[in-house]
mmCIF file of N, CA and C in Angstrom:
data_model
loop_
_atom_site.group_PDB
_atom_site.id
_atom_site.type_symbol
_atom_site.label_atom_id
_atom_site.label_comp_id
_atom_site.label_asym_id
_atom_site.label_seq_id
_atom_site.Cartn_x
_atom_site.Cartn_y
_atom_site.Cartn_z
ATOM 1 N N UNK G 1 -9.456 4.139 -17.419
ATOM 2 C CA UNK G 1 -8.794 2.869 -17.594
ATOM 3 C C UNK G 1 -7.414 2.863 -16.930
ATOM 4 N N UNK G 2 -6.700 3.966 -17.027
ATOM 5 C CA UNK G 2 -5.368 4.054 -16.424
ATOM 6 C C UNK G 2 -5.436 3.858 -14.920
ATOM 7 N N UNK G 3 -6.432 4.454 -14.274
ATOM 8 C CA UNK G 3 -6.548 4.329 -12.819
ATOM 9 C C UNK G 3 -6.740 2.875 -12.428
ATOM 10 N N UNK G 4 -7.550 2.149 -13.178
ATOM 11 C CA UNK G 4 -7.758 0.740 -12.871
ATOM 12 C C UNK G 4 -6.434 -0.016 -12.935
ATOM 13 N N UNK G 5 -5.624 0.274 -13.930
ATOM 14 C CA UNK G 5 -4.325 -0.383 -14.064
ATOM 15 C C UNK G 5 -3.442 -0.030 -12.877
ATOM 16 N N UNK G 6 -3.402 1.234 -12.486
ATOM 17 C CA UNK G 6 -2.597 1.648 -11.344
ATOM 18 C C UNK G 6 -3.086 0.971 -10.072
ATOM 19 N N UNK G 7 -4.404 0.943 -9.856
ATOM 20 C CA UNK G 7 -4.942 0.286 -8.666
ATOM 21 C C UNK G 7 -4.576 -1.182 -8.665
ATOM 22 N N UNK G 8 -4.698 -1.805 -9.809
ATOM 23 C CA UNK G 8 -4.359 -3.216 -9.898
ATOM 24 C C UNK G 8 -2.891 -3.425 -9.552
ATOM 25 N N UNK G 9 -2.036 -2.524 -9.973
ATOM 26 C CA UNK G 9 -0.613 -2.644 -9.664
ATOM 27 C C UNK G 9 -0.398 -2.611 -8.150
ATOM 28 N N UNK G 10 -1.058 -1.702 -7.466
ATOM 29 C CA UNK G 10 -0.917 -1.598 -6.014
ATOM 30 C C UNK G 10 -1.387 -2.897 -5.360
ATOM 31 N N UNK G 11 -2.553 -3.375 -5.758
ATOM 32 C CA UNK G 11 -3.051 -4.621 -5.185
ATOM 33 C C UNK G 11 -2.152 -5.791 -5.563
ATOM 34 N N UNK G 12 -1.684 -5.802 -6.814
ATOM 35 C CA UNK G 12 -0.830 -6.901 -7.263
ATOM 36 C C UNK G 12 0.434 -7.024 -6.433
ATOM 37 N N UNK G 13 1.056 -5.925 -6.071
ATOM 38 C CA UNK G 13 2.268 -5.996 -5.248
ATOM 39 C C UNK G 13 1.984 -6.709 -3.930
ATOM 40 N N UNK G 14 0.903 -6.349 -3.297
ATOM 41 C CA UNK G 14 0.568 -6.952 -2.009
ATOM 42 C C UNK G 14 0.107 -8.396 -2.195
ATOM 43 N N UNK G 15 -0.709 -8.650 -3.199
ATOM 44 C CA UNK G 15 -1.201 -10.003 -3.455
ATOM 45 C C UNK G 15 -0.046 -10.937 -3.798
ATOM 46 N N UNK G 16 0.891 -10.476 -4.612
ATOM 47 C CA UNK G 16 2.066 -11.284 -4.941
ATOM 48 C C UNK G 16 2.855 -11.624 -3.686
ATOM 49 N N UNK G 17 3.001 -10.657 -2.814
ATOM 50 C CA UNK G 17 3.719 -10.873 -1.553
ATOM 51 C C UNK G 17 3.054 -11.976 -0.742
ATOM 52 N N UNK G 18 1.747 -11.886 -0.591
ATOM 53 C CA UNK G 18 1.015 -12.877 0.195
ATOM 54 C C UNK G 18 1.047 -14.237 -0.497
ATOM 55 N N UNK G 19 0.866 -14.253 -1.812
ATOM 56 C CA UNK G 19 0.814 -15.509 -2.558
ATOM 57 C C UNK G 19 2.132 -16.275 -2.510
ATOM 58 N N UNK G 20 3.233 -15.567 -2.356
ATOM 59 C CA UNK G 20 4.537 -16.224 -2.306
ATOM 60 C C UNK G 20 4.766 -16.917 -0.970
ATOM 61 N N UNK G 21 3.880 -16.722 -0.061
ATOM 62 C CA UNK G 21 4.022 -17.295 1.269
ATOM 63 C C UNK G 21 4.708 -16.283 2.167
ATOM 64 N N UNK G 22 4.213 -16.180 3.348
ATOM 65 C CA UNK G 22 4.761 -15.180 4.261
ATOM 66 C C UNK G 22 5.106 -15.808 5.598
ATOM 67 N N UNK G 23 5.874 -15.086 6.327
ATOM 68 C CA UNK G 23 6.180 -15.411 7.712
ATOM 69 C C UNK G 23 5.995 -14.116 8.483
ATOM 70 N N UNK G 24 5.885 -14.191 9.795
ATOM 71 C CA UNK G 24 5.765 -12.945 10.550
ATOM 72 C C UNK G 24 6.933 -11.996 10.261
ATOM 73 N N UNK G 25 8.125 -12.545 10.113
ATOM 74 C CA UNK G 25 9.296 -11.703 9.827
ATOM 75 C C UNK G 25 9.163 -10.992 8.481
ATOM 76 N N UNK G 26 8.707 -11.717 7.455
ATOM 77 C CA UNK G 26 8.582 -11.090 6.144
ATOM 78 C C UNK G 26 7.477 -10.046 6.122
ATOM 79 N N UNK G 27 6.414 -10.277 6.893
ATOM 80 C CA UNK G 27 5.334 -9.284 6.965
ATOM 81 C C UNK G 27 5.868 -7.985 7.560
ATOM 82 N N UNK G 28 6.680 -8.079 8.616
ATOM 83 C CA UNK G 28 7.196 -6.865 9.250
ATOM 84 C C UNK G 28 8.138 -6.099 8.330
ATOM 85 N N UNK G 29 8.689 -6.775 7.336
ATOM 86 C CA UNK G 29 9.660 -6.133 6.433
ATOM 87 C C UNK G 29 9.058 -5.716 5.090
ATOM 88 N N UNK G 30 7.771 -5.981 4.874
ATOM 89 C CA UNK G 30 7.162 -5.662 3.580
ATOM 90 C C UNK G 30 7.167 -4.155 3.324
ATOM 91 N N UNK G 31 7.535 -3.798 2.099
ATOM 92 C CA UNK G 31 7.474 -2.405 1.630
ATOM 93 C C UNK G 31 7.042 -2.417 0.177
ATOM 94 N N UNK G 32 6.331 -1.379 -0.220
ATOM 95 C CA UNK G 32 5.979 -1.230 -1.626
ATOM 96 C C UNK G 32 7.219 -0.846 -2.417
ATOM 97 N N UNK G 33 7.159 -1.095 -3.712
ATOM 98 C CA UNK G 33 8.272 -0.751 -4.598
ATOM 99 C C UNK G 33 8.470 0.763 -4.626
ATOM 100 N N UNK G 34 9.649 1.172 -5.031
ATOM 101 C CA UNK G 34 9.939 2.606 -5.142
ATOM 102 C C UNK G 34 9.003 3.282 -6.133
ATOM 103 N N UNK G 35 8.680 2.604 -7.219
ATOM 104 C CA UNK G 35 7.771 3.192 -8.222
ATOM 105 C C UNK G 35 6.403 3.466 -7.617
ATOM 106 N N UNK G 36 5.885 2.519 -6.841
ATOM 107 C CA UNK G 36 4.589 2.717 -6.201
ATOM 108 C C UNK G 36 4.667 3.826 -5.165
ATOM 109 N N UNK G 37 5.739 3.849 -4.385
ATOM 110 C CA UNK G 37 5.902 4.915 -3.392
ATOM 111 C C UNK G 37 5.912 6.285 -4.063
ATOM 112 N N UNK G 38 6.600 6.397 -5.195
ATOM 113 C CA UNK G 38 6.657 7.678 -5.909
ATOM 114 C C UNK G 38 5.285 8.074 -6.440
ATOM 115 N N UNK G 39 4.544 7.104 -6.975
ATOM 116 C CA UNK G 39 3.195 7.394 -7.467
ATOM 117 C C UNK G 39 2.314 7.916 -6.337
ATOM 118 N N UNK G 40 2.381 7.273 -5.189
ATOM 119 C CA UNK G 40 1.551 7.665 -4.056
ATOM 120 C C UNK G 40 1.970 9.030 -3.524
ATOM 121 N N UNK G 41 3.272 9.259 -3.425
ATOM 122 C CA UNK G 41 3.750 10.577 -2.974
ATOM 123 C C UNK G 41 3.243 11.675 -3.898
ATOM 124 N N UNK G 42 3.250 11.416 -5.192
ATOM 125 C CA UNK G 42 2.746 12.394 -6.160
ATOM 126 C C UNK G 42 1.258 12.658 -5.924
ATOM 127 N N UNK G 43 0.482 11.600 -5.724
ATOM 128 C CA UNK G 43 -0.946 11.777 -5.467
ATOM 129 C C UNK G 43 -1.188 12.551 -4.178
ATOM 130 N N UNK G 44 -0.429 12.244 -3.138
ATOM 131 C CA UNK G 44 -0.602 12.934 -1.850
ATOM 132 C C UNK G 44 -0.276 14.418 -2.004
ATOM 133 N N UNK G 45 0.814 14.719 -2.670
ATOM 134 C CA UNK G 45 1.197 16.129 -2.863
ATOM 135 C C UNK G 45 0.139 16.879 -3.659
ATOM 136 N N UNK G 46 -0.347 16.255 -4.731
ATOM 137 C CA UNK G 46 -1.363 16.925 -5.543
ATOM 138 C C UNK G 46 -2.686 17.020 -4.797
ATOM 139 N N UNK G 47 -2.980 16.068 -3.912
ATOM 140 C CA UNK G 47 -4.204 16.132 -3.100
ATOM 141 C C UNK G 47 -4.133 17.321 -2.148
ATOM 142 N N UNK G 48 -2.955 17.542 -1.566
ATOM 143 C CA UNK G 48 -2.776 18.674 -0.657
ATOM 144 C C UNK G 48 -3.033 19.996 -1.365
ATOM 145 N N UNK G 49 -2.684 20.038 -2.650
ATOM 146 C CA UNK G 49 -2.875 21.251 -3.439
ATOM 147 C C UNK G 49 -4.260 21.324 -4.069
ATOM 148 N N UNK G 50 -5.024 20.232 -3.954
ATOM 149 C CA UNK G 50 -6.367 20.214 -4.521
ATOM 150 C C UNK G 50 -6.398 19.959 -6.008
ATOM 151 N N UNK G 51 -5.401 19.272 -6.526
ATOM 152 C CA UNK G 51 -5.288 19.044 -7.972
ATOM 153 C C UNK G 51 -5.546 17.609 -8.390
ATOM 154 N N UNK G 52 -6.421 16.896 -7.722
ATOM 155 C CA UNK G 52 -6.695 15.514 -8.104
ATOM 156 C C UNK G 52 -8.041 15.401 -8.811
ATOM 157 N N UNK G 53 -8.061 14.577 -9.850
ATOM 158 C CA UNK G 53 -9.315 14.207 -10.482
ATOM 159 C C UNK G 53 -10.008 13.203 -9.560
ATOM 160 N N UNK G 54 -11.292 13.009 -9.732
ATOM 161 C CA UNK G 54 -12.024 12.064 -8.882
ATOM 162 C C UNK G 54 -11.420 10.669 -8.967
ATOM 163 N N UNK G 55 -11.025 10.244 -10.160
ATOM 164 C CA UNK G 55 -10.437 8.908 -10.304
ATOM 165 C C UNK G 55 -9.144 8.792 -9.506
ATOM 166 N N UNK G 56 -8.383 9.871 -9.424
ATOM 167 C CA UNK G 56 -7.139 9.857 -8.647
ATOM 168 C C UNK G 56 -7.427 9.867 -7.149
ATOM 169 N N UNK G 57 -8.487 10.576 -6.748
ATOM 170 C CA UNK G 57 -8.900 10.544 -5.342
ATOM 171 C C UNK G 57 -9.285 9.127 -4.947
ATOM 172 N N UNK G 58 -10.016 8.451 -5.837
ATOM 173 C CA UNK G 58 -10.411 7.067 -5.576
ATOM 174 C C UNK G 58 -9.183 6.173 -5.456
ATOM 175 N N UNK G 59 -8.227 6.376 -6.339
ATOM 176 C CA UNK G 59 -6.991 5.596 -6.313
ATOM 177 C C UNK G 59 -6.256 5.789 -4.986
ATOM 178 N N UNK G 60 -6.155 7.026 -4.547
ATOM 179 C CA UNK G 60 -5.468 7.324 -3.296
ATOM 180 C C UNK G 60 -6.214 6.702 -2.116
ATOM 181 N N UNK G 61 -7.525 6.795 -2.115
ATOM 182 C CA UNK G 61 -8.317 6.195 -1.038
ATOM 183 C C UNK G 61 -8.131 4.680 -0.993
ATOM 184 N N UNK G 62 -8.109 4.054 -2.151
ATOM 185 C CA UNK G 62 -7.919 2.608 -2.197
ATOM 186 C C UNK G 62 -6.530 2.226 -1.692
ATOM 187 N N UNK G 63 -5.532 3.006 -2.058
ATOM 188 C CA UNK G 63 -4.189 2.727 -1.565
ATOM 189 C C UNK G 63 -4.158 2.847 -0.043
ATOM 190 N N UNK G 64 -4.812 3.867 0.497
ATOM 191 C CA UNK G 64 -4.815 4.062 1.945
ATOM 192 C C UNK G 64 -5.466 2.892 2.673
ATOM 193 N N UNK G 65 -6.482 2.287 2.070
ATOM 194 C CA UNK G 65 -7.108 1.106 2.664
ATOM 195 C C UNK G 65 -6.110 -0.049 2.689
ATOM 196 N N UNK G 66 -5.436 -0.277 1.564
ATOM 197 C CA UNK G 66 -4.449 -1.352 1.488
ATOM 198 C C UNK G 66 -3.319 -1.089 2.485
ATOM 199 N N UNK G 67 -2.847 0.142 2.531
ATOM 200 C CA UNK G 67 -1.770 0.483 3.456
ATOM 201 C C UNK G 67 -2.203 0.244 4.907
ATOM 202 N N UNK G 68 -3.437 0.583 5.235
ATOM 203 C CA UNK G 68 -3.943 0.362 6.593
ATOM 204 C C UNK G 68 -3.952 -1.130 6.926
ATOM 205 N N UNK G 69 -4.404 -1.949 5.989
ATOM 206 C CA UNK G 69 -4.404 -3.399 6.207
ATOM 207 C C UNK G 69 -2.988 -3.929 6.420
ATOM 208 N N UNK G 70 -2.056 -3.401 5.686
ATOM 209 C CA UNK G 70 -0.661 -3.827 5.843
ATOM 210 C C UNK G 70 -0.136 -3.421 7.214
ATOM 211 N N UNK G 71 -0.466 -2.226 7.659
ATOM 212 C CA UNK G 71 -0.043 -1.797 8.997
ATOM 213 C C UNK G 71 -0.622 -2.693 10.080
ATOM 214 N N UNK G 72 -1.887 -3.068 9.926
ATOM 215 C CA UNK G 72 -2.504 -3.973 10.885
ATOM 216 C C UNK G 72 -1.806 -5.328 10.875
ATOM 217 N N UNK G 73 -1.502 -5.827 9.684
ATOM 218 C CA UNK G 73 -0.805 -7.115 9.582
ATOM 219 C C UNK G 73 0.581 -7.033 10.209
ATOM 220 N N UNK G 74 1.271 -5.925 10.002
ATOM 221 C CA UNK G 74 2.598 -5.756 10.600
ATOM 222 C C UNK G 74 2.511 -5.713 12.122
ATOM 223 N N UNK G 75 1.527 -5.015 12.637
ATOM 224 C CA UNK G 75 1.356 -4.940 14.091
ATOM 225 C C UNK G 75 1.071 -6.320 14.662
ATOM 226 N N UNK G 76 0.217 -7.077 13.993
ATOM 227 C CA UNK G 76 -0.106 -8.429 14.452
ATOM 228 C C UNK G 76 1.127 -9.323 14.367
ATOM 229 N N UNK G 77 1.915 -9.185 13.314
ATOM 230 C CA UNK G 77 3.130 -9.992 13.172
ATOM 231 C C UNK G 77 4.124 -9.674 14.287
ATOM 232 N N UNK G 78 4.255 -8.390 14.625
ATOM 233 C CA UNK G 78 5.138 -8.004 15.737
ATOM 234 C C UNK G 78 4.657 -8.632 17.048
ATOM 235 N N UNK G 79 3.347 -8.605 17.283
ATOM 236 C CA UNK G 79 2.797 -9.218 18.492
ATOM 237 C C UNK G 79 3.098 -10.709 18.518
ATOM 238 N N UNK G 80 2.927 -11.362 17.402
ATOM 239 C CA UNK G 80 3.190 -12.800 17.319
ATOM 240 C C UNK G 80 4.663 -13.076 17.620
ATOM 241 N N UNK G 81 5.554 -12.303 17.017
ATOM 242 C CA UNK G 81 6.983 -12.523 17.233
ATOM 243 C C UNK G 81 7.356 -12.328 18.704
ATOM 244 N N UNK G 82 6.750 -11.355 19.367
ATOM 245 C CA UNK G 82 7.016 -11.137 20.791
ATOM 246 C C UNK G 82 6.507 -12.307 21.628
ATOM 247 N N UNK G 83 5.376 -12.876 21.242
ATOM 248 C CA UNK G 83 4.782 -13.950 22.036
ATOM 249 C C UNK G 83 5.556 -15.265 21.925
ATOM 250 N N UNK G 84 6.293 -15.452 20.839
ATOM 251 C CA UNK G 84 7.026 -16.702 20.671
ATOM 252 C C UNK G 84 8.500 -16.589 21.057
ATOM 253 N N UNK G 85 8.926 -15.384 21.410
ATOM 254 C CA UNK G 85 10.351 -15.233 21.789
ATOM 255 C C UNK G 85 10.549 -15.287 23.277
#
């Protein structure tokens, strides 16, 4: 149950960002909260040591998917900003 709450928190941060309305500039500046960054850093460190439960591995994989989508959106926003300047 805890993992579901953590995953929801990660998705909620990004969903809230999008729901508030975005611009190419705001997309390029999006960052996760410090709390989320710390949680992910902890998971990555423990993954390197081989100390993750399956639910934590799933959580980390889901975060990586979200992070990849954000990187793609940032790259597209940068391209858009270059094309209009």
